[in-house]
Short mmCIF file of C-alpha atoms in Angstrom, two decimals:
data_model
loop_
_atom_site.label_atom_id
_atom_site.label_comp_id
_atom_site.label_asym_id
_atom_site.label_seq_id
_atom_site.Cartn_x
_atom_site.Cartn_y
_atom_site.Cartn_z
CA MET A 9 9.99 4.00 -16.44
CA ILE A 10 9.14 3.89 -12.72
CA VAL A 11 8.73 7.32 -11.13
CA VAL A 12 9.29 7.80 -7.41
CA ALA A 13 7.54 10.86 -6.00
CA GLY A 14 8.42 12.20 -2.57
CA GLU A 15 11.05 13.71 -0.34
CA ALA A 16 14.83 13.53 -0.33
CA LEU A 17 16.47 14.53 2.94
CA ILE A 18 19.52 14.13 5.13
CA ASP A 19 19.52 11.50 7.88
CA LEU A 20 21.76 12.34 10.82
CA VAL A 21 22.77 8.87 12.02
CA PRO A 22 24.60 8.22 15.32
CA ARG A 23 27.99 6.58 14.95
CA GLY A 24 29.59 5.41 18.17
CA ALA A 25 28.27 4.65 21.66
CA GLY A 26 26.53 6.74 24.29
CA ALA A 27 24.34 9.82 24.35
CA LEU A 28 27.05 11.94 22.76
CA ALA A 29 27.66 9.67 19.76
CA ALA A 30 28.62 11.68 16.71
CA LEU A 31 25.84 12.31 14.19
CA THR A 32 26.96 11.48 10.67
CA PRO A 33 25.01 12.89 7.70
CA ALA A 34 23.64 10.29 5.30
CA LEU A 35 21.56 10.75 2.17
CA GLY A 36 18.03 9.52 2.74
CA GLY A 37 14.27 9.88 2.76
CA GLY A 38 11.99 6.95 1.95
CA PRO A 39 11.21 7.91 -1.67
CA PHE A 40 14.85 8.87 -2.31
CA ASN A 41 16.02 5.49 -0.98
CA THR A 42 13.44 3.72 -3.14
CA ALA A 43 14.66 5.53 -6.26
CA VAL A 44 18.30 4.69 -5.49
CA ALA A 45 17.39 1.04 -4.92
CA LEU A 46 15.54 0.90 -8.24
CA GLY A 47 18.56 2.33 -9.99
CA ARG A 48 20.90 -0.18 -8.37
CA LEU A 49 18.58 -3.04 -9.36
CA GLY A 50 18.65 -1.87 -12.96
CA SER A 51 15.11 -0.56 -13.36
CA PRO A 52 14.67 2.59 -15.45
CA ALA A 53 13.63 5.13 -12.82
CA ALA A 54 13.02 8.85 -12.35
CA PHE A 55 12.72 10.98 -9.22
CA CYS A 56 9.95 13.58 -8.85
CA SER A 57 10.42 15.96 -5.94
CA ARG A 58 11.59 19.41 -4.89
CA VAL A 59 15.22 19.57 -3.78
CA SER A 60 17.24 22.38 -2.24
CA ARG A 61 20.05 24.11 -4.09
CA ASP A 62 22.22 23.82 -0.96
CA ALA A 63 25.19 21.44 -0.65
CA PHE A 64 22.98 18.66 0.71
CA GLY A 65 20.62 19.01 -2.23
CA GLU A 66 23.48 18.77 -4.70
CA ALA A 67 24.74 15.63 -2.96
CA LEU A 68 21.28 14.06 -3.14
CA LEU A 69 21.03 14.70 -6.88
CA ASP A 70 24.57 13.43 -7.45
CA ARG A 71 23.63 10.12 -5.79
CA LEU A 72 20.55 9.77 -7.96
CA ARG A 73 22.46 10.52 -11.15
CA GLY A 74 25.21 8.11 -10.10
CA THR A 75 22.72 5.26 -9.87
CA GLY A 76 21.16 6.06 -13.22
CA VAL A 77 18.00 7.71 -11.88
CA ALA A 78 16.66 10.52 -14.07
CA VAL A 79 16.27 13.86 -12.29
CA SER A 80 14.62 15.97 -15.01
CA ALA A 81 11.36 15.98 -13.00
CA VAL A 82 13.05 17.39 -9.88
CA GLN A 83 12.08 20.94 -8.92
CA ARG A 84 14.68 23.13 -7.16
CA GLY A 85 14.42 25.73 -4.40
CA ASP A 86 16.65 27.97 -2.31
CA GLU A 87 15.17 26.73 0.97
CA PRO A 88 17.26 24.33 3.14
CA THR A 89 17.15 20.54 2.99
CA THR A 90 15.00 18.64 5.50
CA LEU A 91 16.97 16.94 8.30
CA ALA A 92 16.00 13.72 10.11
CA VAL A 93 17.82 12.66 13.28
CA ALA A 94 17.84 8.88 13.68
CA ALA A 95 18.06 7.04 16.99
CA VAL A 96 19.00 3.38 16.41
CA GLY A 97 17.87 0.81 18.98
CA ALA A 98 19.68 -2.31 20.12
CA ASP A 99 17.70 -4.39 17.60
CA GLY A 100 18.72 -2.09 14.73
CA SER A 101 15.35 -0.36 14.46
CA ALA A 102 15.37 3.40 13.94
CA VAL A 103 13.20 6.19 15.35
CA TYR A 104 13.34 9.66 13.79
CA SER A 105 12.87 13.27 14.77
CA PHE A 106 12.57 15.82 11.98
CA TYR A 107 13.56 19.40 11.20
CA VAL A 108 11.14 20.41 8.46
CA GLU A 109 10.14 24.04 8.91
CA GLY A 110 10.72 26.08 5.76
CA THR A 111 12.46 23.27 3.87
CA ALA A 112 12.51 22.88 0.10
CA ASP A 113 10.61 19.63 -0.31
CA ARG A 114 7.49 20.98 1.41
CA LEU A 115 6.92 23.37 -1.50
CA PHE A 116 6.58 20.71 -4.21
CA THR A 117 3.94 21.46 -6.84
CA ALA A 118 2.22 18.83 -8.98
CA PRO A 119 3.78 18.62 -12.46
CA ARG A 120 1.66 18.96 -15.57
CA ALA A 121 2.95 15.67 -16.95
CA LEU A 122 4.99 12.64 -15.90
CA PRO A 123 8.17 11.61 -17.72
CA PRO A 124 7.52 9.85 -21.06
CA GLY A 125 7.04 6.12 -20.75
CA THR A 126 5.97 6.19 -17.08
CA ARG A 127 4.53 2.80 -16.11
CA ALA A 128 4.25 3.26 -12.35
CA VAL A 129 4.49 5.99 -9.70
CA SER A 130 5.48 5.32 -6.10
CA PHE A 131 4.37 7.54 -3.19
CA GLY A 132 4.87 7.65 0.56
CA THR A 133 6.43 8.80 3.83
CA CYS A 134 6.81 12.45 4.89
CA SER A 135 5.81 13.90 1.55
CA LEU A 136 2.17 12.90 2.14
CA VAL A 137 2.09 14.58 5.57
CA LEU A 138 3.76 17.97 5.22
CA GLU A 139 1.70 20.70 3.57
CA PRO A 140 1.44 22.29 1.12
CA GLY A 141 3.41 19.60 -0.72
CA ALA A 142 1.25 16.78 0.64
CA SER A 143 -1.79 17.99 -1.27
CA ALA A 144 0.30 18.31 -4.44
CA TYR A 145 1.53 14.72 -4.17
CA GLU A 146 -2.03 13.59 -3.52
CA GLU A 147 -3.13 15.46 -6.65
CA LEU A 148 -0.41 13.70 -8.65
CA MET A 149 -1.46 10.30 -7.26
CA ARG A 150 -5.08 10.78 -8.24
CA ALA A 151 -4.22 12.10 -11.69
CA ALA A 152 -1.78 9.27 -12.44
CA HIS A 153 -4.22 6.59 -11.34
CA ALA A 154 -7.04 8.18 -13.36
CA ARG A 155 -4.82 7.90 -16.46
CA GLY A 156 -4.30 4.18 -15.84
CA VAL A 157 -0.79 4.42 -14.38
CA PHE A 158 0.07 1.82 -11.74
CA THR A 159 0.36 3.58 -8.36
CA THR A 160 1.98 2.30 -5.17
CA LEU A 161 1.75 3.68 -1.64
CA ASP A 162 3.96 3.08 1.39
CA PRO A 163 2.59 5.25 4.24
CA ASN A 164 5.76 4.65 6.31
CA ILE A 165 4.19 6.42 9.29
CA ARG A 166 6.29 8.84 11.34
CA PRO A 167 3.93 9.60 14.26
CA GLY A 168 5.92 12.62 15.41
CA LEU A 169 5.21 14.33 12.08
CA VAL A 170 1.44 13.74 12.09
CA PRO A 171 -0.34 16.65 13.82
CA ASP A 172 -3.80 15.01 13.77
CA ALA A 173 -3.75 11.21 13.72
CA ASP A 174 -7.48 10.79 13.07
CA ALA A 175 -7.42 13.27 10.18
CA TYR A 176 -4.46 11.44 8.64
CA ARG A 177 -6.20 8.06 8.98
CA ALA A 178 -9.27 9.46 7.23
CA ARG A 179 -7.08 10.90 4.48
CA PHE A 180 -5.33 7.53 4.07
CA ARG A 181 -8.69 5.87 3.46
CA ARG A 182 -9.51 8.48 0.82
CA TRP A 183 -6.25 7.68 -1.00
CA LEU A 184 -7.01 3.98 -1.39
CA PRO A 185 -9.26 4.23 -4.48
CA SER A 186 -6.26 5.79 -6.27
CA VAL A 187 -3.76 3.11 -5.14
CA SER A 188 -2.95 -0.02 -7.16
CA LEU A 189 -0.54 -1.60 -4.65
CA LEU A 190 -0.43 -0.78 -0.93
CA LYS A 191 2.72 -1.78 0.95
CA LEU A 192 3.01 -1.20 4.68
CA SER A 193 4.67 -2.60 7.77
CA GLU A 194 2.87 -4.34 10.62
CA GLU A 195 3.57 -1.28 12.75
CA ASP A 196 1.99 1.01 10.16
CA ALA A 197 -1.01 -1.30 9.89
CA ARG A 198 -1.61 -1.20 13.66
CA TRP A 199 -1.29 2.59 13.74
CA LEU A 200 -3.64 3.10 10.80
CA GLY A 201 -6.22 0.51 11.85
CA GLY A 202 -8.12 -1.75 9.51
CA THR A 203 -7.28 -5.01 7.77
CA PRO A 204 -5.92 -6.01 4.35
CA GLU A 205 -9.41 -7.13 3.39
CA GLU A 206 -10.87 -3.71 4.21
CA TRP A 207 -8.12 -1.90 2.31
CA LEU A 208 -8.53 -4.16 -0.73
CA ALA A 209 -12.25 -3.47 -0.78
CA ALA A 210 -11.47 0.26 -0.95
CA GLY A 211 -9.39 0.04 -4.12
CA PRO A 212 -5.93 -1.59 -4.26
CA ALA A 213 -5.45 -4.76 -6.30
CA ALA A 214 -2.91 -6.03 -3.76
CA VAL A 215 -1.66 -5.28 -0.25
CA VAL A 216 1.81 -6.33 0.95
CA VAL A 217 2.46 -6.37 4.69
CA THR A 218 6.06 -6.59 5.92
CA ARG A 219 6.86 -8.29 9.23
CA GLY A 220 10.53 -7.48 9.68
CA GLY A 221 12.58 -10.63 10.12
CA ASP A 222 9.44 -12.76 9.84
CA GLY A 223 8.99 -12.00 6.14
CA LEU A 224 6.26 -10.58 3.91
CA THR A 225 2.69 -11.44 2.97
CA ALA A 226 0.74 -10.35 -0.11
CA PHE A 227 -3.05 -10.21 -0.08
CA THR A 228 -4.93 -9.91 -3.36
CA ARG A 229 -8.41 -8.76 -4.28
CA ASP A 230 -9.46 -12.27 -5.34
CA GLY A 231 -8.80 -13.64 -1.85
CA GLY A 232 -5.22 -14.80 -2.42
CA GLU A 233 -2.74 -14.77 0.45
CA TYR A 234 0.94 -15.50 -0.25
CA SER A 235 3.77 -15.40 2.29
CA VAL A 236 7.54 -15.82 2.34
CA PRO A 237 9.82 -15.99 5.39
CA GLY A 238 12.47 -13.41 6.14
CA GLU A 239 16.09 -14.00 5.16
CA PRO A 240 18.42 -14.71 8.11
CA VAL A 241 20.92 -11.88 8.50
CA GLU A 242 23.01 -10.17 11.13
CA VAL A 243 21.24 -6.82 11.43
CA VAL A 244 23.36 -3.68 11.60
CA ASP A 245 20.31 -1.42 11.33
CA THR A 246 16.99 -1.41 9.51
CA ILE A 247 17.34 2.03 7.90
CA GLY A 248 16.10 1.84 4.32
CA ALA A 249 14.88 -1.76 4.55
CA GLY A 250 11.26 -0.92 3.82
CA ASP A 251 12.31 1.36 0.98
CA THR A 252 14.32 -1.49 -0.50
CA VAL A 253 11.22 -3.68 -0.31
CA ASN A 254 9.30 -1.01 -2.26
CA ALA A 255 11.91 -0.97 -5.00
CA ALA A 256 12.27 -4.74 -5.12
CA LEU A 257 8.50 -5.21 -5.43
CA LEU A 258 8.32 -2.69 -8.27
CA HIS A 259 11.36 -4.19 -9.99
CA GLY A 260 10.01 -7.73 -9.60
CA LEU A 261 6.61 -6.78 -10.98
CA ALA A 262 8.20 -4.91 -13.88
CA THR A 263 10.36 -7.86 -14.91
CA ARG A 264 7.21 -10.00 -15.05
CA ASP A 265 5.27 -7.38 -17.02
CA ALA A 266 2.91 -7.17 -14.05
CA LEU A 267 2.94 -3.40 -13.39
CA SER A 268 -0.83 -3.27 -13.74
CA GLU A 269 -3.76 -4.27 -11.59
CA ARG A 270 -4.55 -7.07 -14.04
CA GLY A 271 -0.92 -8.17 -13.94
CA THR A 272 -0.76 -8.41 -10.15
CA SER A 273 -4.02 -10.36 -10.13
CA ALA A 274 -2.58 -12.90 -12.59
CA LEU A 275 0.66 -13.61 -10.69
CA GLY A 276 -0.65 -16.49 -8.57
CA ALA A 277 1.29 -18.33 -5.88
CA ASP A 278 4.47 -18.90 -7.90
CA GLY A 279 4.70 -15.34 -9.17
CA TRP A 280 4.04 -13.74 -5.80
CA GLY A 281 6.44 -16.16 -4.15
CA ASP A 282 9.22 -15.08 -6.51
CA VAL A 283 8.49 -11.35 -6.14
CA LEU A 284 8.20 -11.48 -2.35
CA GLY A 285 11.25 -13.70 -1.99
CA PHE A 286 13.30 -11.30 -4.08
CA ALA A 287 12.15 -8.40 -1.88
CA ALA A 288 13.03 -10.30 1.30
CA ARG A 289 16.55 -11.03 0.04
CA ALA A 290 17.09 -7.44 -1.03
CA ALA A 291 15.90 -6.07 2.34
CA ALA A 292 18.17 -8.48 4.22
CA ILE A 293 21.22 -7.13 2.40
CA THR A 294 20.21 -3.58 3.29
CA CYS A 295 19.81 -4.57 6.96
CA SER A 296 23.33 -6.03 6.97
CA ARG A 297 24.80 -2.58 6.22
CA ALA A 298 24.91 0.68 8.13
CA GLY A 299 22.44 3.23 6.76
CA ALA A 300 20.29 2.98 3.65
CA GLU A 301 22.57 1.05 1.29
CA PRO A 302 20.35 -1.12 -0.93
CA PRO A 303 21.85 -3.93 -2.98
CA TYR A 304 22.94 -3.94 -6.59
CA ALA A 305 21.46 -6.39 -9.08
CA HIS A 306 24.60 -8.58 -9.14
CA GLU A 307 24.30 -9.15 -5.38
CA LEU A 308 20.89 -10.78 -5.89
CA ALA A 309 21.77 -12.82 -8.97
CA GLY A 310 21.55 -16.57 -8.82
#
């Protein structure tokens, strides 16, 4: 079982041209997208979050259930669902503004236990910024790692949500001893500062850096560096691409029985090449579609 811990929200995505393009609601949030992608790929997955009882919250849970993701670890609240307004650039990249005051997912509390059979827990995005939930997710990360559970982190930085950049960067560095696999984009890496070598020395067994259409690179604690190119694709938008990479990495590691720090260290060039290549193909399919629509397993077969 792979548990994804973090927010589920509604993306308001422009459809049409011009400043007055209609905003269409779409189910989203980085952790939510990761959980959906895991379900579509066929990995046993569970979602751990706090979700509103409003109509948006019900729709979010329906999507998770429909992809086979367990929702027994989801907490519920009467507060509204977080909204994110996306602005999509000419190259398909998206920038977000958020409406988060008084929303349900901010009030997440750390559970006493993870679902039975949990092998890995994935963290990231807004849930590690917005208090008081951020501290609860951090508590869960530290507790899971201390029990020997494989932990992954995708910071997925949204600068407009970070009230104190230096404080967040310091907090990020304090997370690293409790992280098994760090995945981040080149943009995130520049914003955070530091290098893969520095991050590896702080704790993770592996660091994966995504470079958009230029592919992905994995760096490992033993000095390994493994890269694959991006998959050529006509980009509609990049919404959910990084989340798809998260899921594909977890799925690929799970199928190789490598959801452990020892397992990632033993992959070598061939293993990392297969895992990274699978993630690149999965992300390309997501980029070819409007919104966060990760691929199903049959679309990546062969």
